[in-house]
Amino acid sequence: MATAAAPDFRVARGPGATVWAPETVTADPYNAQTPSAALAEPVTPAAALFVRDHFGLPPTDPARWRLRIGGAVATAFSIGHAELLTLEHRELDVVVECAGNGRSLMRPAPPGLPWGQRAVGCAHFAGVPFHLLADRAGIDPAAVEIVFTGADSGTVRGRRTPFERSLPLAAARHPDTLLATRMNGEPLTPEHGAPVRLLVPGRYAVADVKWLVGARAVTSRFTGVFQAEEYLYVDSRGTPEGPVTTLRVKSLITEPAPDDDVRRGHETLVRGHAWSGDGVPVRRVEVRASHEDDGSDPDHLRGWHEAVLEPPAGPYAWRSWSYRWTPQQPGPYRLLSRATDARGDTQPPQAPWNARGYGCNPVASVEVVVV
């Protein structure tokens, strides 16, 4: 299969504006992190959003695209792009986060793409609820899952396979599970799954099958490579602990930037975002400034102060937060933030280690210097 060249993701915002260029992690296939400046935005610019690609870009011509609905259904059928666009659409702001986001923080380092903390973003999506097509097909009462298939494929563990992931029937038929066609008011771009991608709000982005071409109902649990062999939590003994599904509660410090100089005795606005999974709202974000004289180890979680939370743009969007900080001593500081959601889940002090580096959600940390 032919692979498109890695796109140039530089983004300019008006005359003389700073140019944002996502950090390339791998060139072939192209994987890149969201630039820090873009993460400060409430809605991440589409051209700056991180890219996760397993096999390279497949053909993405909307005129040739068709989605085939089949398997355990009463009436199998296919639908083209033009017809799909005539159906009811929903619009949602959704956090998309790679399951391996933050993997490079874990010790010892697990295998996989060495993501920092920028394989994440929050974008405004529009798409057709999948249940509309499921209703048209007539799902067999014995069906338990829907398997979604992308147009991309490659060799994994010696086997040629398309990228496929399944969802429990209830999750697939949820009204917010979308066949997304637009992002931030524009048609999807090829690197983000054009012409149509799956969008499953509240779950890690591995569920959001890009370049979607197939959906089939199955009457037993799907055991494909990316479902039963990859994207599992695995402990230090190699024992699987369950699949990667729901986003874990997390926060991100976007300002000040790492290694920024901050003026002693002057108020500094510490800002960031926080999110959780399955539409569970973030209820609290706390901030701490740890000076070299009082111990900077985040295991010593004392001196936390509650940040101000902004209303989210929707149940699956991140919440912006801020805290006004006036440092009194010069020297290096570590700024920390931790989020707590409505379930009572709180970011842990250290990354929860697992053999594949998934679900990394420790207390966020940025080092600055007070002068």
CSV table of C-alpha atoms in Angstrom, one decimal:
chain,number,residue,atom,x,y,z
A,1,MET,CA,0.0,0.0,0.0
A,2,ALA,CA,1.3,3.4,-0.9
A,3,THR,CA,2.1,5.7,2.1
A,4,ALA,CA,1.7,9.4,2.0
A,5,ALA,CA,4.6,11.6,2.9
A,6,ALA,CA,4.6,13.1,6.4
A,7,PRO,CA,2.6,16.3,6.3
A,8,ASP,CA,4.0,19.7,7.4
A,9,PHE,CA,1.9,20.7,10.5
A,10,ARG,CA,3.1,24.2,11.0
A,11,VAL,CA,0.3,26.5,12.0
A,12,ALA,CA,0.3,30.3,11.8
A,13,ARG,CA,-2.3,32.4,13.6
A,14,GLY,CA,-2.4,35.8,11.9
A,15,PRO,CA,0.3,38.1,10.6
A,16,GLY,CA,3.5,37.8,12.5
A,17,ALA,CA,2.1,35.1,14.7
A,18,THR,CA,4.2,32.3,16.2
A,19,VAL,CA,4.4,29.2,14.0
A,20,TRP,CA,3.5,25.9,15.7
A,21,ALA,CA,5.2,22.7,14.6
A,22,PRO,CA,4.3,19.5,16.3
A,23,GLU,CA,7.2,17.4,17.4
A,24,THR,CA,7.8,14.4,15.2
A,25,VAL,CA,8.1,11.2,17.2
A,26,THR,CA,8.5,8.8,14.2
A,27,ALA,CA,8.7,9.7,10.5
A,28,ASP,CA,7.4,6.5,8.9
A,29,PRO,CA,4.6,6.0,9.8
A,30,TYR,CA,4.2,9.6,10.9
A,31,ASN,CA,3.5,10.2,14.6
A,32,ALA,CA,3.8,13.6,16.2
A,33,GLN,CA,2.9,15.4,19.5
A,34,THR,CA,0.8,18.5,19.8
A,35,PRO,CA,3.0,21.6,20.3
A,36,SER,CA,2.9,23.1,23.8
A,37,ALA,CA,1.6,26.4,22.5
A,38,ALA,CA,-1.4,24.7,20.9
A,39,LEU,CA,-2.3,22.9,24.2
A,40,ALA,CA,-2.8,26.3,25.8
A,41,GLU,CA,-5.9,26.8,23.6
A,42,PRO,CA,-9.4,25.8,24.8
A,43,VAL,CA,-9.9,24.0,21.4
A,44,THR,CA,-6.8,22.5,19.9
A,45,PRO,CA,-6.2,23.6,16.3
A,46,ALA,CA,-6.8,20.7,13.9
A,47,ALA,CA,-3.5,21.1,12.1
A,48,ALA,CA,-1.7,21.1,15.5
A,49,LEU,CA,-3.4,18.0,17.0
A,50,PHE,CA,-1.2,15.0,17.7
A,51,VAL,CA,-1.1,12.3,15.1
A,52,ARG,CA,-1.1,8.5,15.9
A,53,ASP,CA,-0.6,6.2,12.8
A,54,HIS,CA,0.2,2.5,12.9
A,55,PHE,CA,0.6,1.7,9.2
A,56,GLY,CA,0.7,4.9,7.1
A,57,LEU,CA,-2.1,6.8,5.3
A,58,PRO,CA,-4.5,4.8,3.2
A,59,PRO,CA,-6.3,6.3,0.2
A,60,THR,CA,-8.7,9.0,1.5
A,61,ASP,CA,-10.8,10.1,-1.5
A,62,PRO,CA,-14.4,10.8,-0.3
A,63,ALA,CA,-15.9,10.1,-3.7
A,64,ARG,CA,-14.6,6.5,-3.5
A,65,TRP,CA,-15.4,6.0,0.2
A,66,ARG,CA,-18.0,3.5,1.4
A,67,LEU,CA,-18.8,2.1,4.8
A,68,ARG,CA,-20.1,-1.4,4.9
A,69,ILE,CA,-22.4,-2.5,7.7
A,70,GLY,CA,-22.8,-6.2,8.1
A,71,GLY,CA,-22.2,-9.3,10.3
A,72,ALA,CA,-25.1,-10.3,12.6
A,73,VAL,CA,-27.7,-7.9,11.1
A,74,ALA,CA,-31.0,-8.3,9.4
A,75,THR,CA,-30.0,-6.2,6.4
A,76,ALA,CA,-26.4,-5.6,5.4
A,77,PHE,CA,-25.8,-2.5,3.4
A,78,SER,CA,-23.2,0.1,2.5
A,79,ILE,CA,-23.3,3.9,2.5
A,80,GLY,CA,-21.3,6.5,0.6
A,81,HIS,CA,-19.9,9.7,1.8
A,82,ALA,CA,-22.4,12.0,0.1
A,83,GLU,CA,-25.4,10.1,1.6
A,84,LEU,CA,-23.8,10.0,5.0
A,85,LEU,CA,-23.6,13.8,5.0
A,86,THR,CA,-27.3,14.0,4.5
A,87,LEU,CA,-28.0,12.3,7.8
A,88,GLU,CA,-28.5,13.8,11.2
A,89,HIS,CA,-25.3,15.2,12.7
A,90,ARG,CA,-24.3,15.9,16.3
A,91,GLU,CA,-21.5,18.2,17.5
A,92,LEU,CA,-19.3,17.6,20.5
A,93,ASP,CA,-16.1,18.9,22.1
A,94,VAL,CA,-14.1,15.8,22.9
A,95,VAL,CA,-10.7,15.2,24.5
A,96,VAL,CA,-8.7,12.8,22.3
A,97,GLU,CA,-5.8,11.2,24.1
A,98,CYS,CA,-3.4,8.4,23.0
A,99,ALA,CA,-3.4,5.5,25.4
A,100,GLY,CA,0.4,5.8,25.6
A,101,ASN,CA,0.4,9.5,26.3
A,102,GLY,CA,3.1,10.1,29.0
A,103,ARG,CA,4.8,6.7,28.5
A,104,SER,CA,8.3,8.3,28.6
A,105,LEU,CA,7.7,9.3,32.2
A,106,MET,CA,7.6,5.7,33.4
A,107,ARG,CA,10.6,4.0,34.9
A,108,PRO,CA,11.7,1.6,33.7
A,109,ALA,CA,10.7,2.8,30.3
A,110,PRO,CA,8.1,0.5,28.7
A,111,PRO,CA,8.3,-0.3,24.9
A,112,GLY,CA,6.3,1.7,22.5
A,113,LEU,CA,6.3,5.2,21.1
A,114,PRO,CA,8.2,7.5,23.6
A,115,TRP,CA,5.3,10.0,24.0
A,116,GLY,CA,5.8,12.9,26.4
A,117,GLN,CA,2.6,14.5,27.8
A,118,ARG,CA,1.5,16.0,24.5
A,119,ALA,CA,-0.3,13.1,22.7
A,120,VAL,CA,-3.6,14.8,23.6
A,121,GLY,CA,-5.9,17.6,22.6
A,122,CYS,CA,-9.5,18.7,22.7
A,123,ALA,CA,-11.3,19.4,19.4
A,124,HIS,CA,-14.8,20.1,18.2
A,125,PHE,CA,-16.2,17.2,16.2
A,126,ALA,CA,-19.3,16.8,14.1
A,127,GLY,CA,-20.6,13.5,12.9
A,128,VAL,CA,-23.5,11.0,12.4
A,129,PRO,CA,-24.5,8.9,15.4
A,130,PHE,CA,-23.6,5.3,14.6
A,131,HIS,CA,-26.8,4.0,16.0
A,132,LEU,CA,-28.7,5.5,13.1
A,133,LEU,CA,-27.0,3.0,10.7
A,134,ALA,CA,-27.2,0.2,13.3
A,135,ASP,CA,-31.0,0.8,13.4
A,136,ARG,CA,-31.2,0.7,9.6
A,137,ALA,CA,-29.3,-2.6,9.5
A,138,GLY,CA,-31.3,-4.3,12.3
A,139,ILE,CA,-28.8,-5.7,14.8
A,140,ASP,CA,-29.3,-9.3,15.7
A,141,PRO,CA,-30.5,-9.7,19.4
A,142,ALA,CA,-27.6,-12.1,19.9
A,143,ALA,CA,-25.0,-9.6,19.0
A,144,VAL,CA,-22.7,-8.4,21.8
A,145,GLU,CA,-20.2,-6.2,20.0
A,146,ILE,CA,-19.6,-4.1,16.9
A,147,VAL,CA,-16.2,-4.5,15.2
A,148,PHE,CA,-15.0,-1.3,13.4
A,149,THR,CA,-12.5,-1.7,10.6
A,150,GLY,CA,-10.1,1.0,9.2
A,151,ALA,CA,-8.8,1.1,5.7
A,152,ASP,CA,-5.2,0.9,7.0
A,153,SER,CA,-3.4,-2.4,7.4
A,154,GLY,CA,0.0,-3.9,8.1
A,155,THR,CA,1.9,-6.8,9.5
A,156,VAL,CA,1.7,-7.3,13.3
A,157,ARG,CA,3.3,-10.3,14.9
A,158,GLY,CA,3.8,-11.9,11.6
A,159,ARG,CA,0.2,-11.5,10.4
A,160,ARG,CA,-1.3,-9.1,7.9
A,161,THR,CA,-4.2,-7.3,9.6
A,162,PRO,CA,-6.3,-4.2,9.2
A,163,PHE,CA,-6.6,-1.9,12.2
A,164,GLU,CA,-9.8,-3.1,13.9
A,165,ARG,CA,-11.3,-2.5,17.3
A,166,SER,CA,-14.6,-3.5,18.9
A,167,LEU,CA,-17.0,-1.8,21.2
A,168,PRO,CA,-19.7,-3.4,23.4
A,169,LEU,CA,-23.0,-3.0,21.8
A,170,ALA,CA,-24.3,-0.4,24.3
A,171,ALA,CA,-21.2,1.8,23.8
A,172,ALA,CA,-21.4,1.5,20.0
A,173,ARG,CA,-25.1,2.5,20.0
A,174,HIS,CA,-24.6,5.4,22.5
A,175,PRO,CA,-26.0,8.6,20.9
A,176,ASP,CA,-22.6,10.3,21.3
A,177,THR,CA,-20.6,7.6,19.4
A,178,LEU,CA,-20.2,9.3,16.1
A,179,LEU,CA,-19.0,8.7,12.6
A,180,ALA,CA,-17.1,11.9,12.6
A,181,THR,CA,-16.8,13.9,9.3
A,182,ARG,CA,-15.6,17.3,10.5
A,183,MET,CA,-13.2,18.7,13.1
A,184,ASN,CA,-13.2,22.3,14.3
A,185,GLY,CA,-15.7,23.3,11.6
A,186,GLU,CA,-13.7,21.8,8.7
A,187,PRO,CA,-13.7,18.4,6.9
A,188,LEU,CA,-11.4,15.9,8.6
A,189,THR,CA,-7.9,15.9,7.2
A,190,PRO,CA,-6.2,12.7,6.0
A,191,GLU,CA,-3.9,12.3,8.9
A,192,HIS,CA,-6.9,12.6,11.3
A,193,GLY,CA,-8.9,9.9,9.6
A,194,ALA,CA,-10.6,11.5,6.6
A,195,PRO,CA,-13.1,11.1,5.2
A,196,VAL,CA,-14.7,9.4,8.2
A,197,ARG,CA,-13.4,8.2,11.6
A,198,LEU,CA,-15.1,6.7,14.6
A,199,LEU,CA,-15.3,8.9,17.6
A,200,VAL,CA,-16.0,7.3,21.0
A,201,PRO,CA,-16.0,10.1,23.6
A,202,GLY,CA,-14.6,9.3,27.1
A,203,ARG,CA,-12.3,6.5,25.8
A,204,TYR,CA,-8.7,6.5,24.8
A,205,ALA,CA,-8.3,7.4,21.2
A,206,VAL,CA,-7.4,3.8,20.2
A,207,ALA,CA,-11.1,3.3,20.1
A,208,ASP,CA,-11.5,6.0,17.5
A,209,VAL,CA,-10.8,3.9,14.4
A,210,LYS,CA,-9.6,6.2,11.6
A,211,TRP,CA,-10.3,5.8,7.9
A,212,LEU,CA,-13.4,3.8,8.8
A,213,VAL,CA,-14.6,1.4,6.1
A,214,GLY,CA,-16.4,-1.4,8.0
A,215,ALA,CA,-18.7,-2.1,11.0
A,216,ARG,CA,-19.9,-5.6,11.7
A,217,ALA,CA,-22.0,-7.0,14.5
A,218,VAL,CA,-20.6,-10.1,16.2
A,219,THR,CA,-22.2,-12.6,18.6
A,220,SER,CA,-19.0,-13.3,20.5
A,221,ARG,CA,-16.2,-11.2,21.9
A,222,PHE,CA,-13.8,-10.0,19.2
A,223,THR,CA,-10.2,-11.3,19.6
A,224,GLY,CA,-8.4,-9.3,16.9
A,225,VAL,CA,-4.7,-8.3,17.3
A,226,PHE,CA,-5.5,-4.7,18.5
A,227,GLN,CA,-8.2,-5.9,20.9
A,228,ALA,CA,-6.9,-9.0,22.6
A,229,GLU,CA,-3.1,-8.8,22.1
A,230,GLU,CA,-2.2,-5.1,21.8
A,231,TYR,CA,-3.7,-2.2,23.9
A,232,LEU,CA,-3.9,-4.3,27.1
A,233,TYR,CA,-2.8,-3.3,30.6
A,234,VAL,CA,-0.1,-5.8,31.5
A,235,ASP,CA,1.6,-6.1,34.9
A,236,SER,CA,5.3,-6.6,35.6
A,237,ARG,CA,4.9,-10.4,35.4
A,238,GLY,CA,3.4,-10.2,32.0
A,239,THR,CA,-0.2,-10.9,33.2
A,240,PRO,CA,-2.9,-9.1,31.3
A,241,GLU,CA,-5.0,-6.9,33.6
A,242,GLY,CA,-7.7,-5.9,31.1
A,243,PRO,CA,-8.2,-3.8,28.0
A,244,VAL,CA,-7.4,-0.1,27.5
A,245,THR,CA,-10.8,1.6,27.6
A,246,THR,CA,-11.8,4.7,29.7
A,247,LEU,CA,-9.7,7.8,30.0
A,248,ARG,CA,-8.2,8.2,33.4
A,249,VAL,CA,-8.5,11.5,35.3
A,250,LYS,CA,-5.7,13.9,34.4
A,251,SER,CA,-4.5,17.5,34.4
A,252,LEU,CA,-2.0,19.4,32.3
A,253,ILE,CA,-0.1,22.6,33.1
A,254,THR,CA,0.0,24.8,30.0
A,255,GLU,CA,1.4,28.1,31.6
A,256,PRO,CA,4.0,28.9,32.6
A,257,ALA,CA,6.1,26.8,30.1
A,258,PRO,CA,8.9,24.6,31.3
A,259,ASP,CA,12.0,26.5,32.3
A,260,ASP,CA,10.3,29.9,32.1
A,261,ASP,CA,11.7,32.6,34.3
A,262,VAL,CA,9.1,33.9,36.8
A,263,ARG,CA,9.6,37.2,38.8
A,264,ARG,CA,9.8,37.0,42.6
A,265,GLY,CA,7.0,38.9,44.3
A,266,HIS,CA,5.0,39.2,41.2
A,267,GLU,CA,1.7,37.4,40.6
A,268,THR,CA,2.0,34.6,38.0
A,269,LEU,CA,-1.1,33.0,36.5
A,270,VAL,CA,-0.7,29.2,36.5
A,271,ARG,CA,-3.1,27.7,33.9
A,272,GLY,CA,-4.0,24.4,32.4
A,273,HIS,CA,-6.7,21.8,31.6
A,274,ALA,CA,-8.1,18.8,33.3
A,275,TRP,CA,-10.3,15.9,32.1
A,276,SER,CA,-11.6,12.4,32.9
A,277,GLY,CA,-13.4,9.6,31.1
A,278,ASP,CA,-16.9,8.5,30.2
A,279,GLY,CA,-18.3,12.0,30.6
A,280,VAL,CA,-17.5,12.1,34.3
A,281,PRO,CA,-16.8,15.7,35.2
A,282,VAL,CA,-13.7,17.0,36.9
A,283,ARG,CA,-14.7,18.5,40.3
A,284,ARG,CA,-11.4,19.8,41.6
A,285,VAL,CA,-7.9,20.8,40.5
A,286,GLU,CA,-5.3,21.6,43.1
A,287,VAL,CA,-1.9,23.3,42.6
A,288,ARG,CA,1.3,23.2,44.5
A,289,ALA,CA,4.6,25.1,44.1
A,290,SER,CA,7.4,23.1,45.5
A,291,HIS,CA,10.7,25.0,46.2
A,292,GLU,CA,14.1,23.3,46.4
A,293,ASP,CA,14.2,24.2,50.1
A,294,ASP,CA,11.0,22.3,51.1
A,295,GLY,CA,11.5,19.2,48.9
A,296,SER,CA,10.4,18.9,45.3
A,297,ASP,CA,9.5,15.2,45.4
A,298,PRO,CA,5.8,15.0,44.4
A,299,ASP,CA,5.4,12.1,46.9
A,300,HIS,CA,5.4,14.8,49.6
A,301,LEU,CA,2.0,16.2,48.6
A,302,ARG,CA,1.6,19.1,51.1
A,303,GLY,CA,0.7,22.7,50.6
A,304,TRP,CA,-2.0,22.1,47.9
A,305,HIS,CA,-4.2,25.0,46.9
A,306,GLU,CA,-7.5,24.8,45.0
A,307,ALA,CA,-7.6,26.3,41.5
A,308,VAL,CA,-10.4,28.1,39.8
A,309,LEU,CA,-12.3,25.9,37.3
A,310,GLU,CA,-14.0,27.2,34.2
A,311,PRO,CA,-17.2,25.6,32.9
A,312,PRO,CA,-16.4,22.9,30.3
A,313,ALA,CA,-17.7,23.1,26.7
A,314,GLY,CA,-19.5,19.8,27.2
A,315,PRO,CA,-19.4,16.5,29.1
A,316,TYR,CA,-16.4,15.2,27.1
A,317,ALA,CA,-14.3,18.4,26.9
A,318,TRP,CA,-11.5,19.3,29.2
A,319,ARG,CA,-12.0,22.0,31.9
A,320,SER,CA,-9.7,24.9,31.9
A,321,TRP,CA,-8.3,26.0,35.3
A,322,SER,CA,-6.2,28.7,36.8
A,323,TYR,CA,-4.3,29.6,40.0
A,324,ARG,CA,-2.7,32.9,41.0
A,325,TRP,CA,0.7,32.3,42.4
A,326,THR,CA,3.1,34.9,43.9
A,327,PRO,CA,6.5,33.3,44.6
A,328,GLN,CA,8.5,34.9,47.5
A,329,GLN,CA,11.8,33.0,47.2
A,330,PRO,CA,14.2,32.9,44.2
A,331,GLY,CA,15.4,29.6,42.7
A,332,PRO,CA,14.0,26.6,41.0
A,333,TYR,CA,10.4,25.5,41.6
A,334,ARG,CA,8.4,22.6,40.5
A,335,LEU,CA,4.7,23.5,39.8
A,336,LEU,CA,2.4,20.6,40.3
A,337,SER,CA,-1.3,20.1,39.5
A,338,ARG,CA,-3.7,17.2,40.3
A,339,ALA,CA,-7.3,16.7,39.3
A,340,THR,CA,-10.1,14.9,41.0
A,341,ASP,CA,-13.3,13.8,39.2
A,342,ALA,CA,-16.9,13.2,40.4
A,343,ARG,CA,-16.1,9.6,41.1
A,344,GLY,CA,-13.5,10.6,43.6
A,345,ASP,CA,-10.6,9.4,41.4
A,346,THR,CA,-7.5,11.6,41.8
A,347,GLN,CA,-4.2,11.7,39.9
A,348,PRO,CA,-1.6,9.6,41.7
A,349,PRO,CA,1.8,11.0,42.7
A,350,GLN,CA,3.7,8.6,40.4
A,351,ALA,CA,2.9,7.2,37.0
A,352,PRO,CA,1.0,3.8,37.4
A,353,TRP,CA,3.6,1.6,35.8
A,354,ASN,CA,2.5,-1.2,33.4
A,355,ALA,CA,4.5,-3.2,30.9
A,356,ARG,CA,3.2,-1.3,27.9
A,357,GLY,CA,3.0,2.2,29.3
A,358,TYR,CA,-0.7,2.9,29.0
A,359,GLY,CA,-3.0,5.1,31.1
A,360,CYS,CA,-0.1,7.3,32.5
A,361,ASN,CA,-1.8,9.9,34.6
A,362,PRO,CA,0.5,11.1,37.4
A,363,VAL,CA,0.4,14.5,39.0
A,364,ALA,CA,1.4,17.1,36.3
A,365,SER,CA,4.7,18.8,36.8
A,366,VAL,CA,6.5,21.8,35.3
A,367,GLU,CA,9.8,23.2,36.4
A,368,VAL,CA,10.4,27.0,36.4
A,369,VAL,CA,12.9,29.4,37.8
A,370,VAL,CA,12.0,32.4,40.0
A,371,VAL,CA,14.4,35.3,39.5
